[in-house]
Amino acid sequence: MTNIILLGPPGAGKGTQAKRLVDERAMVQLSTGDMLREAKTSGTEMGKRVADVMARGELVTDEIVIGLIEEKLDQGASGGFIFDGFPRTLKQADALGALLARHGAGLDAVIEIQVDDAALVARISGRFTCRTCGEVYHDETRPTKTPGVCDNCGGTELNRRADDNAEALKTRLMEYYKKTSPLIGYYYAKGQLSAVDGMAEPDAVAAAVAKVLDKR
Ligand code: AMP
Protein backbone atom coordinates (compact mmCIF):
# COMPACT_ATOMS: atom_id res chain seq x y z
CA MET A 1 0.00 0.00 0.00
CA THR A 2 1.32 3.39 -1.02
CA ASN A 3 0.05 6.77 0.14
CA ILE A 4 1.20 9.81 -1.79
CA ILE A 5 0.50 13.52 -2.09
CA LEU A 6 0.48 15.27 -5.47
CA LEU A 7 1.47 18.84 -4.69
CA GLY A 8 1.38 21.75 -7.11
CA PRO A 9 -0.50 24.86 -8.19
CA PRO A 10 -3.85 24.76 -9.98
CA GLY A 11 -3.32 23.48 -13.52
CA ALA A 12 -0.10 21.60 -12.69
CA GLY A 13 -1.65 18.31 -13.80
CA LYS A 14 -2.35 16.74 -10.40
CA GLY A 15 -5.76 15.42 -11.45
CA THR A 16 -4.47 14.04 -14.75
CA GLN A 17 -1.63 12.18 -13.05
CA ALA A 18 -3.87 10.97 -10.23
CA LYS A 19 -6.29 9.40 -12.73
CA ARG A 20 -3.44 7.53 -14.39
CA LEU A 21 -2.26 6.15 -11.06
CA VAL A 22 -5.81 5.01 -10.30
CA ASP A 23 -5.90 3.10 -13.60
CA GLU A 24 -2.39 1.70 -13.39
CA ARG A 25 -1.89 0.99 -9.68
CA ALA A 26 -5.37 0.52 -8.27
CA MET A 27 -4.86 3.45 -5.94
CA VAL A 28 -7.76 5.62 -4.74
CA GLN A 29 -7.79 9.32 -5.71
CA LEU A 30 -8.89 11.68 -2.95
CA SER A 31 -9.51 15.08 -4.53
CA THR A 32 -10.99 17.53 -2.03
CA GLY A 33 -11.87 19.82 -4.97
CA ASP A 34 -13.95 17.02 -6.56
CA MET A 35 -15.61 16.22 -3.22
CA LEU A 36 -16.51 19.88 -2.67
CA ARG A 37 -17.88 20.25 -6.22
CA GLU A 38 -19.94 17.10 -5.66
CA ALA A 39 -21.35 18.54 -2.41
CA LYS A 40 -22.22 21.72 -4.31
CA THR A 41 -23.96 19.85 -7.14
CA SER A 42 -25.94 17.63 -4.81
CA GLY A 43 -27.01 20.74 -2.88
CA THR A 44 -25.95 19.67 0.63
CA GLU A 45 -25.82 22.36 3.36
CA MET A 46 -22.03 22.26 3.29
CA GLY A 47 -22.05 22.46 -0.52
CA LYS A 48 -24.14 25.63 -0.39
CA ARG A 49 -21.87 27.18 2.23
CA VAL A 50 -18.67 26.66 0.20
CA ALA A 51 -19.99 27.57 -3.27
CA ASP A 52 -19.17 31.30 -3.14
CA VAL A 53 -15.76 30.77 -1.55
CA MET A 54 -14.85 28.27 -4.29
CA ALA A 55 -16.16 30.48 -7.09
CA ARG A 56 -13.88 33.29 -5.86
CA GLY A 57 -10.91 30.92 -5.80
CA GLU A 58 -10.33 31.14 -2.04
CA LEU A 59 -9.67 28.15 0.20
CA VAL A 60 -12.54 26.67 2.21
CA THR A 61 -11.93 26.11 5.92
CA ASP A 62 -9.46 23.50 7.14
CA GLU A 63 -12.19 21.88 9.27
CA ILE A 64 -14.38 21.12 6.26
CA VAL A 65 -11.70 19.50 4.11
CA ILE A 66 -10.10 17.63 7.00
CA GLY A 67 -13.55 16.21 7.80
CA LEU A 68 -14.00 15.06 4.19
CA ILE A 69 -10.62 13.32 4.17
CA GLU A 70 -11.19 11.71 7.54
CA GLU A 71 -14.38 10.06 6.26
CA LYS A 72 -12.61 8.65 3.19
CA LEU A 73 -9.63 7.34 5.15
CA ASP A 74 -12.00 5.42 7.37
CA GLN A 75 -13.24 3.58 4.25
CA GLY A 76 -9.68 2.37 3.45
CA ALA A 77 -8.00 1.56 0.12
CA SER A 78 -5.97 -1.56 -0.53
CA GLY A 79 -3.69 0.07 -3.11
CA GLY A 80 -3.28 3.26 -1.08
CA PHE A 81 -4.41 6.86 -1.45
CA ILE A 82 -3.43 9.66 -3.81
CA PHE A 83 -4.06 12.98 -2.10
CA ASP A 84 -4.85 15.46 -4.87
CA GLY A 85 -5.37 19.09 -3.82
CA PHE A 86 -5.00 18.16 -0.15
CA PRO A 87 -3.29 19.21 2.07
CA ARG A 88 -3.26 22.89 1.07
CA THR A 89 -2.24 24.43 4.42
CA LEU A 90 0.22 23.51 7.17
CA LYS A 91 -2.73 22.77 9.47
CA GLN A 92 -4.12 20.31 6.92
CA ALA A 93 -0.68 18.70 6.57
CA ASP A 94 -0.43 18.18 10.34
CA ALA A 95 -3.97 16.78 10.41
CA LEU A 96 -3.22 14.35 7.57
CA GLY A 97 -0.13 13.08 9.39
CA ALA A 98 -2.18 12.47 12.53
CA LEU A 99 -5.05 10.77 10.64
CA LEU A 100 -2.69 8.44 8.78
CA ALA A 101 -0.87 7.59 12.01
CA ARG A 102 -4.21 6.73 13.59
CA HIS A 103 -4.70 4.19 10.79
CA GLY A 104 -1.20 2.80 11.37
CA ALA A 105 -0.11 4.28 8.03
CA GLY A 106 2.11 7.08 6.76
CA LEU A 107 3.11 8.97 3.66
CA ASP A 108 5.36 7.23 1.16
CA ALA A 109 6.07 10.21 -1.08
CA VAL A 110 5.14 13.82 -1.71
CA ILE A 111 5.51 14.63 -5.38
CA GLU A 112 5.72 18.29 -6.32
CA ILE A 113 4.68 18.92 -9.93
CA GLN A 114 6.52 22.06 -11.05
CA VAL A 115 4.99 24.28 -13.77
CA ASP A 116 5.63 27.91 -14.78
CA ASP A 117 2.92 30.45 -13.92
CA ALA A 118 2.40 31.50 -17.55
CA ALA A 119 1.73 27.89 -18.54
CA LEU A 120 -0.77 27.46 -15.68
CA VAL A 121 -2.82 30.41 -16.85
CA ALA A 122 -2.84 29.14 -20.45
CA ARG A 123 -3.74 25.60 -19.36
CA ILE A 124 -6.58 26.61 -17.07
CA SER A 125 -8.08 29.24 -19.34
CA GLY A 126 -8.86 26.69 -22.07
CA ARG A 127 -9.72 23.73 -19.86
CA PHE A 128 -12.96 21.72 -20.02
CA THR A 129 -13.91 18.23 -18.90
CA CYS A 130 -16.42 15.53 -19.71
CA ARG A 131 -19.06 15.38 -16.98
CA THR A 132 -19.59 11.66 -17.59
CA CYS A 133 -16.05 10.23 -17.46
CA GLY A 134 -13.93 13.15 -16.20
CA GLU A 135 -11.63 13.26 -19.26
CA VAL A 136 -9.82 16.62 -19.46
CA TYR A 137 -9.59 18.65 -22.70
CA HIS A 138 -8.20 22.02 -23.79
CA ASP A 139 -9.49 24.40 -26.47
CA GLU A 140 -6.10 24.71 -28.16
CA THR A 141 -3.83 21.90 -27.04
CA ARG A 142 -6.34 19.04 -26.73
CA PRO A 143 -9.71 19.69 -28.36
CA THR A 144 -12.23 16.85 -28.77
CA LYS A 145 -12.08 15.18 -32.21
CA THR A 146 -15.76 15.98 -32.75
CA PRO A 147 -16.83 19.30 -31.25
CA GLY A 148 -19.07 18.78 -28.22
CA VAL A 149 -18.45 15.01 -27.97
CA CYS A 150 -16.05 13.32 -25.54
CA ASP A 151 -13.44 11.19 -27.38
CA ASN A 152 -13.26 8.80 -24.47
CA CYS A 153 -16.89 7.94 -23.69
CA GLY A 154 -19.03 9.73 -26.30
CA GLY A 155 -20.61 11.92 -23.59
CA THR A 156 -21.97 15.27 -24.74
CA GLU A 157 -21.99 17.15 -21.44
CA LEU A 158 -18.71 19.03 -21.60
CA ASN A 159 -18.19 21.36 -18.69
CA ARG A 160 -16.05 24.37 -17.74
CA ARG A 161 -15.39 24.94 -14.04
CA ALA A 162 -16.90 28.09 -12.55
CA ASP A 163 -13.50 29.02 -11.07
CA ASP A 164 -11.50 28.49 -14.29
CA ASN A 165 -11.67 32.20 -15.18
CA ALA A 166 -8.98 34.90 -15.08
CA GLU A 167 -10.18 36.60 -11.88
CA ALA A 168 -10.64 33.46 -9.77
CA LEU A 169 -7.44 31.99 -11.13
CA LYS A 170 -5.48 34.99 -9.87
CA THR A 171 -6.87 34.37 -6.39
CA ARG A 172 -6.22 30.60 -6.63
CA LEU A 173 -2.57 31.20 -7.52
CA MET A 174 -2.18 33.70 -4.67
CA GLU A 175 -3.75 31.24 -2.24
CA TYR A 176 -1.33 28.60 -3.50
CA TYR A 177 1.78 30.72 -2.99
CA LYS A 178 0.66 32.11 0.38
CA LYS A 179 -0.82 29.04 2.04
CA THR A 180 0.18 25.89 0.13
CA SER A 181 3.74 26.46 -1.10
CA PRO A 182 5.09 26.38 2.51
CA LEU A 183 4.30 22.65 2.35
CA ILE A 184 7.23 22.23 -0.03
CA GLY A 185 9.62 23.15 2.80
CA TYR A 186 7.57 21.20 5.32
CA TYR A 187 7.87 17.92 3.41
CA TYR A 188 11.42 18.61 2.24
CA ALA A 189 12.47 18.89 5.87
CA LYS A 190 10.89 15.49 6.51
CA GLY A 191 12.86 14.00 3.60
CA GLN A 192 9.64 13.10 1.78
CA LEU A 193 9.66 15.56 -1.12
CA SER A 194 10.43 14.71 -4.76
CA ALA A 195 9.98 17.16 -7.62
CA VAL A 196 9.01 16.33 -11.21
CA ASP A 197 8.98 18.59 -14.27
CA GLY A 198 5.32 19.32 -14.92
CA MET A 199 6.09 21.27 -18.11
CA ALA A 200 6.70 17.97 -19.92
CA GLU A 201 4.03 15.99 -21.81
CA PRO A 202 1.63 14.00 -19.57
CA ASP A 203 3.32 10.68 -20.53
CA ALA A 204 6.74 12.00 -19.52
CA VAL A 205 5.37 13.38 -16.24
CA ALA A 206 3.73 10.00 -15.56
CA ALA A 207 7.08 8.27 -16.18
CA ALA A 208 8.80 10.64 -13.75
CA VAL A 209 6.11 10.01 -11.13
CA ALA A 210 6.44 6.23 -11.64
CA LYS A 211 10.20 6.50 -11.15
CA VAL A 212 9.71 8.21 -7.79
CA LEU A 213 7.21 5.56 -6.67
CA ASP A 214 9.26 2.59 -7.87
CA LYS A 215 12.45 3.90 -6.28
CA ARG A 216 10.95 3.70 -2.83
P1 AMP B 1 -9.25 22.03 -6.96
O1 AMP B 1 -10.24 21.22 -7.72
O2 AMP B 1 -8.27 21.20 -6.20
O3 AMP B 1 -8.60 23.08 -7.79
O4 AMP B 1 -10.10 22.82 -5.84
C1 AMP B 1 -11.12 23.72 -6.19
C2 AMP B 1 -11.47 24.62 -5.02
O5 AMP B 1 -11.95 23.84 -3.92
C3 AMP B 1 -10.31 25.42 -4.42
O6 AMP B 1 -10.05 26.62 -5.13
C4 AMP B 1 -10.82 25.68 -3.02
O7 AMP B 1 -11.83 26.68 -3.00
C5 AMP B 1 -11.50 24.35 -2.67
N1 AMP B 1 -10.54 23.37 -2.11
C6 AMP B 1 -10.17 22.18 -2.64
N2 AMP B 1 -9.32 21.53 -1.85
C7 AMP B 1 -9.12 22.33 -0.78
C8 AMP B 1 -8.33 22.22 0.41
N3 AMP B 1 -7.53 21.16 0.62
N4 AMP B 1 -8.38 23.24 1.30
C9 AMP B 1 -9.17 24.30 1.11
N5 AMP B 1 -9.93 24.49 0.02
C10 AMP B 1 -9.92 23.51 -0.92
CSV table of C-alpha atoms and ligand atoms in Angstrom, one decimal:
chain,number,residue,atom,x,y,z
A,1,MET,CA,0.0,0.0,0.0
A,2,THR,CA,1.3,3.4,-1.0
A,3,ASN,CA,0.0,6.8,0.1
A,4,ILE,CA,1.2,9.8,-1.8
A,5,ILE,CA,0.5,13.5,-2.1
A,6,LEU,CA,0.5,15.3,-5.5
A,7,LEU,CA,1.5,18.8,-4.7
A,8,GLY,CA,1.4,21.7,-7.1
A,9,PRO,CA,-0.5,24.9,-8.2
A,10,PRO,CA,-3.8,24.8,-10.0
A,11,GLY,CA,-3.3,23.5,-13.5
A,12,ALA,CA,-0.1,21.6,-12.7
A,13,GLY,CA,-1.7,18.3,-13.8
A,14,LYS,CA,-2.3,16.7,-10.4
A,15,GLY,CA,-5.8,15.4,-11.4
A,16,THR,CA,-4.5,14.0,-14.8
A,17,GLN,CA,-1.6,12.2,-13.1
A,18,ALA,CA,-3.9,11.0,-10.2
A,19,LYS,CA,-6.3,9.4,-12.7
A,20,ARG,CA,-3.4,7.5,-14.4
A,21,LEU,CA,-2.3,6.1,-11.1
A,22,VAL,CA,-5.8,5.0,-10.3
A,23,ASP,CA,-5.9,3.1,-13.6
A,24,GLU,CA,-2.4,1.7,-13.4
A,25,ARG,CA,-1.9,1.0,-9.7
A,26,ALA,CA,-5.4,0.5,-8.3
A,27,MET,CA,-4.9,3.4,-5.9
A,28,VAL,CA,-7.8,5.6,-4.7
A,29,GLN,CA,-7.8,9.3,-5.7
A,30,LEU,CA,-8.9,11.7,-3.0
A,31,SER,CA,-9.5,15.1,-4.5
A,32,THR,CA,-11.0,17.5,-2.0
A,33,GLY,CA,-11.9,19.8,-5.0
A,34,ASP,CA,-13.9,17.0,-6.6
A,35,MET,CA,-15.6,16.2,-3.2
A,36,LEU,CA,-16.5,19.9,-2.7
A,37,ARG,CA,-17.9,20.2,-6.2
A,38,GLU,CA,-19.9,17.1,-5.7
A,39,ALA,CA,-21.4,18.5,-2.4
A,40,LYS,CA,-22.2,21.7,-4.3
A,41,THR,CA,-24.0,19.9,-7.1
A,42,SER,CA,-25.9,17.6,-4.8
A,43,GLY,CA,-27.0,20.7,-2.9
A,44,THR,CA,-26.0,19.7,0.6
A,45,GLU,CA,-25.8,22.4,3.4
A,46,MET,CA,-22.0,22.3,3.3
A,47,GLY,CA,-22.1,22.5,-0.5
A,48,LYS,CA,-24.1,25.6,-0.4
A,49,ARG,CA,-21.9,27.2,2.2
A,50,VAL,CA,-18.7,26.7,0.2
A,51,ALA,CA,-20.0,27.6,-3.3
A,52,ASP,CA,-19.2,31.3,-3.1
A,53,VAL,CA,-15.8,30.8,-1.6
A,54,MET,CA,-14.9,28.3,-4.3
A,55,ALA,CA,-16.2,30.5,-7.1
A,56,ARG,CA,-13.9,33.3,-5.9
A,57,GLY,CA,-10.9,30.9,-5.8
A,58,GLU,CA,-10.3,31.1,-2.0
A,59,LEU,CA,-9.7,28.2,0.2
A,60,VAL,CA,-12.5,26.7,2.2
A,61,THR,CA,-11.9,26.1,5.9
A,62,ASP,CA,-9.5,23.5,7.1
A,63,GLU,CA,-12.2,21.9,9.3
A,64,ILE,CA,-14.4,21.1,6.3
A,65,VAL,CA,-11.7,19.5,4.1
A,66,ILE,CA,-10.1,17.6,7.0
A,67,GLY,CA,-13.6,16.2,7.8
A,68,LEU,CA,-14.0,15.1,4.2
A,69,ILE,CA,-10.6,13.3,4.2
A,70,GLU,CA,-11.2,11.7,7.5
A,71,GLU,CA,-14.4,10.1,6.3
A,72,LYS,CA,-12.6,8.6,3.2
A,73,LEU,CA,-9.6,7.3,5.1
A,74,ASP,CA,-12.0,5.4,7.4
A,75,GLN,CA,-13.2,3.6,4.2
A,76,GLY,CA,-9.7,2.4,3.5
A,77,ALA,CA,-8.0,1.6,0.1
A,78,SER,CA,-6.0,-1.6,-0.5
A,79,GLY,CA,-3.7,0.1,-3.1
A,80,GLY,CA,-3.3,3.3,-1.1
A,81,PHE,CA,-4.4,6.9,-1.5
A,82,ILE,CA,-3.4,9.7,-3.8
A,83,PHE,CA,-4.1,13.0,-2.1
A,84,ASP,CA,-4.8,15.5,-4.9
A,85,GLY,CA,-5.4,19.1,-3.8
A,86,PHE,CA,-5.0,18.2,-0.1
A,87,PRO,CA,-3.3,19.2,2.1
A,88,ARG,CA,-3.3,22.9,1.1
A,89,THR,CA,-2.2,24.4,4.4
A,90,LEU,CA,0.2,23.5,7.2
A,91,LYS,CA,-2.7,22.8,9.5
A,92,GLN,CA,-4.1,20.3,6.9
A,93,ALA,CA,-0.7,18.7,6.6
A,94,ASP,CA,-0.4,18.2,10.3
A,95,ALA,CA,-4.0,16.8,10.4
A,96,LEU,CA,-3.2,14.4,7.6
A,97,GLY,CA,-0.1,13.1,9.4
A,98,ALA,CA,-2.2,12.5,12.5
A,99,LEU,CA,-5.0,10.8,10.6
A,100,LEU,CA,-2.7,8.4,8.8
A,101,ALA,CA,-0.9,7.6,12.0
A,102,ARG,CA,-4.2,6.7,13.6
A,103,HIS,CA,-4.7,4.2,10.8
A,104,GLY,CA,-1.2,2.8,11.4
A,105,ALA,CA,-0.1,4.3,8.0
A,106,GLY,CA,2.1,7.1,6.8
A,107,LEU,CA,3.1,9.0,3.7
A,108,ASP,CA,5.4,7.2,1.2
A,109,ALA,CA,6.1,10.2,-1.1
A,110,VAL,CA,5.1,13.8,-1.7
A,111,ILE,CA,5.5,14.6,-5.4
A,112,GLU,CA,5.7,18.3,-6.3
A,113,ILE,CA,4.7,18.9,-9.9
A,114,GLN,CA,6.5,22.1,-11.0
A,115,VAL,CA,5.0,24.3,-13.8
A,116,ASP,CA,5.6,27.9,-14.8
A,117,ASP,CA,2.9,30.4,-13.9
A,118,ALA,CA,2.4,31.5,-17.6
A,119,ALA,CA,1.7,27.9,-18.5
A,120,LEU,CA,-0.8,27.5,-15.7
A,121,VAL,CA,-2.8,30.4,-16.9
A,122,ALA,CA,-2.8,29.1,-20.5
A,123,ARG,CA,-3.7,25.6,-19.4
A,124,ILE,CA,-6.6,26.6,-17.1
A,125,SER,CA,-8.1,29.2,-19.3
A,126,GLY,CA,-8.9,26.7,-22.1
A,127,ARG,CA,-9.7,23.7,-19.9
A,128,PHE,CA,-13.0,21.7,-20.0
A,129,THR,CA,-13.9,18.2,-18.9
A,130,CYS,CA,-16.4,15.5,-19.7
A,131,ARG,CA,-19.1,15.4,-17.0
A,132,THR,CA,-19.6,11.7,-17.6
A,133,CYS,CA,-16.0,10.2,-17.5
A,134,GLY,CA,-13.9,13.1,-16.2
A,135,GLU,CA,-11.6,13.3,-19.3
A,136,VAL,CA,-9.8,16.6,-19.5
A,137,TYR,CA,-9.6,18.6,-22.7
A,138,HIS,CA,-8.2,22.0,-23.8
A,139,ASP,CA,-9.5,24.4,-26.5
A,140,GLU,CA,-6.1,24.7,-28.2
A,141,THR,CA,-3.8,21.9,-27.0
A,142,ARG,CA,-6.3,19.0,-26.7
A,143,PRO,CA,-9.7,19.7,-28.4
A,144,THR,CA,-12.2,16.9,-28.8
A,145,LYS,CA,-12.1,15.2,-32.2
A,146,THR,CA,-15.8,16.0,-32.8
A,147,PRO,CA,-16.8,19.3,-31.3
A,148,GLY,CA,-19.1,18.8,-28.2
A,149,VAL,CA,-18.4,15.0,-28.0
A,150,CYS,CA,-16.0,13.3,-25.5
A,151,ASP,CA,-13.4,11.2,-27.4
A,152,ASN,CA,-13.3,8.8,-24.5
A,153,CYS,CA,-16.9,7.9,-23.7
A,154,GLY,CA,-19.0,9.7,-26.3
A,155,GLY,CA,-20.6,11.9,-23.6
A,156,THR,CA,-22.0,15.3,-24.7
A,157,GLU,CA,-22.0,17.2,-21.4
A,158,LEU,CA,-18.7,19.0,-21.6
A,159,ASN,CA,-18.2,21.4,-18.7
A,160,ARG,CA,-16.1,24.4,-17.7
A,161,ARG,CA,-15.4,24.9,-14.0
A,162,ALA,CA,-16.9,28.1,-12.6
A,163,ASP,CA,-13.5,29.0,-11.1
A,164,ASP,CA,-11.5,28.5,-14.3
A,165,ASN,CA,-11.7,32.2,-15.2
A,166,ALA,CA,-9.0,34.9,-15.1
A,167,GLU,CA,-10.2,36.6,-11.9
A,168,ALA,CA,-10.6,33.5,-9.8
A,169,LEU,CA,-7.4,32.0,-11.1
A,170,LYS,CA,-5.5,35.0,-9.9
A,171,THR,CA,-6.9,34.4,-6.4
A,172,ARG,CA,-6.2,30.6,-6.6
A,173,LEU,CA,-2.6,31.2,-7.5
A,174,MET,CA,-2.2,33.7,-4.7
A,175,GLU,CA,-3.7,31.2,-2.2
A,176,TYR,CA,-1.3,28.6,-3.5
A,177,TYR,CA,1.8,30.7,-3.0
A,178,LYS,CA,0.7,32.1,0.4
A,179,LYS,CA,-0.8,29.0,2.0
A,180,THR,CA,0.2,25.9,0.1
A,181,SER,CA,3.7,26.5,-1.1
A,182,PRO,CA,5.1,26.4,2.5
A,183,LEU,CA,4.3,22.7,2.4
A,184,ILE,CA,7.2,22.2,0.0
A,185,GLY,CA,9.6,23.2,2.8
A,186,TYR,CA,7.6,21.2,5.3
A,187,TYR,CA,7.9,17.9,3.4
A,188,TYR,CA,11.4,18.6,2.2
A,189,ALA,CA,12.5,18.9,5.9
A,190,LYS,CA,10.9,15.5,6.5
A,191,GLY,CA,12.9,14.0,3.6
A,192,GLN,CA,9.6,13.1,1.8
A,193,LEU,CA,9.7,15.6,-1.1
A,194,SER,CA,10.4,14.7,-4.8
A,195,ALA,CA,10.0,17.2,-7.6
A,196,VAL,CA,9.0,16.3,-11.2
A,197,ASP,CA,9.0,18.6,-14.3
A,198,GLY,CA,5.3,19.3,-14.9
A,199,MET,CA,6.1,21.3,-18.1
A,200,ALA,CA,6.7,18.0,-19.9
A,201,GLU,CA,4.0,16.0,-21.8
A,202,PRO,CA,1.6,14.0,-19.6
A,203,ASP,CA,3.3,10.7,-20.5
A,204,ALA,CA,6.7,12.0,-19.5
A,205,VAL,CA,5.4,13.4,-16.2
A,206,ALA,CA,3.7,10.0,-15.6
A,207,ALA,CA,7.1,8.3,-16.2
A,208,ALA,CA,8.8,10.6,-13.8
A,209,VAL,CA,6.1,10.0,-11.1
A,210,ALA,CA,6.4,6.2,-11.6
A,211,LYS,CA,10.2,6.5,-11.2
A,212,VAL,CA,9.7,8.2,-7.8
A,213,LEU,CA,7.2,5.6,-6.7
A,214,ASP,CA,9.3,2.6,-7.9
A,215,LYS,CA,12.4,3.9,-6.3
A,216,ARG,CA,11.0,3.7,-2.8
B,1,AMP,P1,-9.3,22.0,-7.0
B,1,AMP,O1,-10.2,21.2,-7.7
B,1,AMP,O2,-8.3,21.2,-6.2
B,1,AMP,O3,-8.6,23.1,-7.8
B,1,AMP,O4,-10.1,22.8,-5.8
B,1,AMP,C1,-11.1,23.7,-6.2
B,1,AMP,C2,-11.5,24.6,-5.0
B,1,AMP,O5,-12.0,23.8,-3.9
B,1,AMP,C3,-10.3,25.4,-4.4
B,1,AMP,O6,-10.0,26.6,-5.1
B,1,AMP,C4,-10.8,25.7,-3.0
B,1,AMP,O7,-11.8,26.7,-3.0
B,1,AMP,C5,-11.5,24.3,-2.7
B,1,AMP,N1,-10.5,23.4,-2.1
B,1,AMP,C6,-10.2,22.2,-2.6
B,1,AMP,N2,-9.3,21.5,-1.8
B,1,AMP,C7,-9.1,22.3,-0.8
B,1,AMP,C8,-8.3,22.2,0.4
B,1,AMP,N3,-7.5,21.2,0.6
B,1,AMP,N4,-8.4,23.2,1.3
B,1,AMP,C9,-9.2,24.3,1.1
B,1,AMP,N5,-9.9,24.5,0.0
B,1,AMP,C10,-9.9,23.5,-0.9
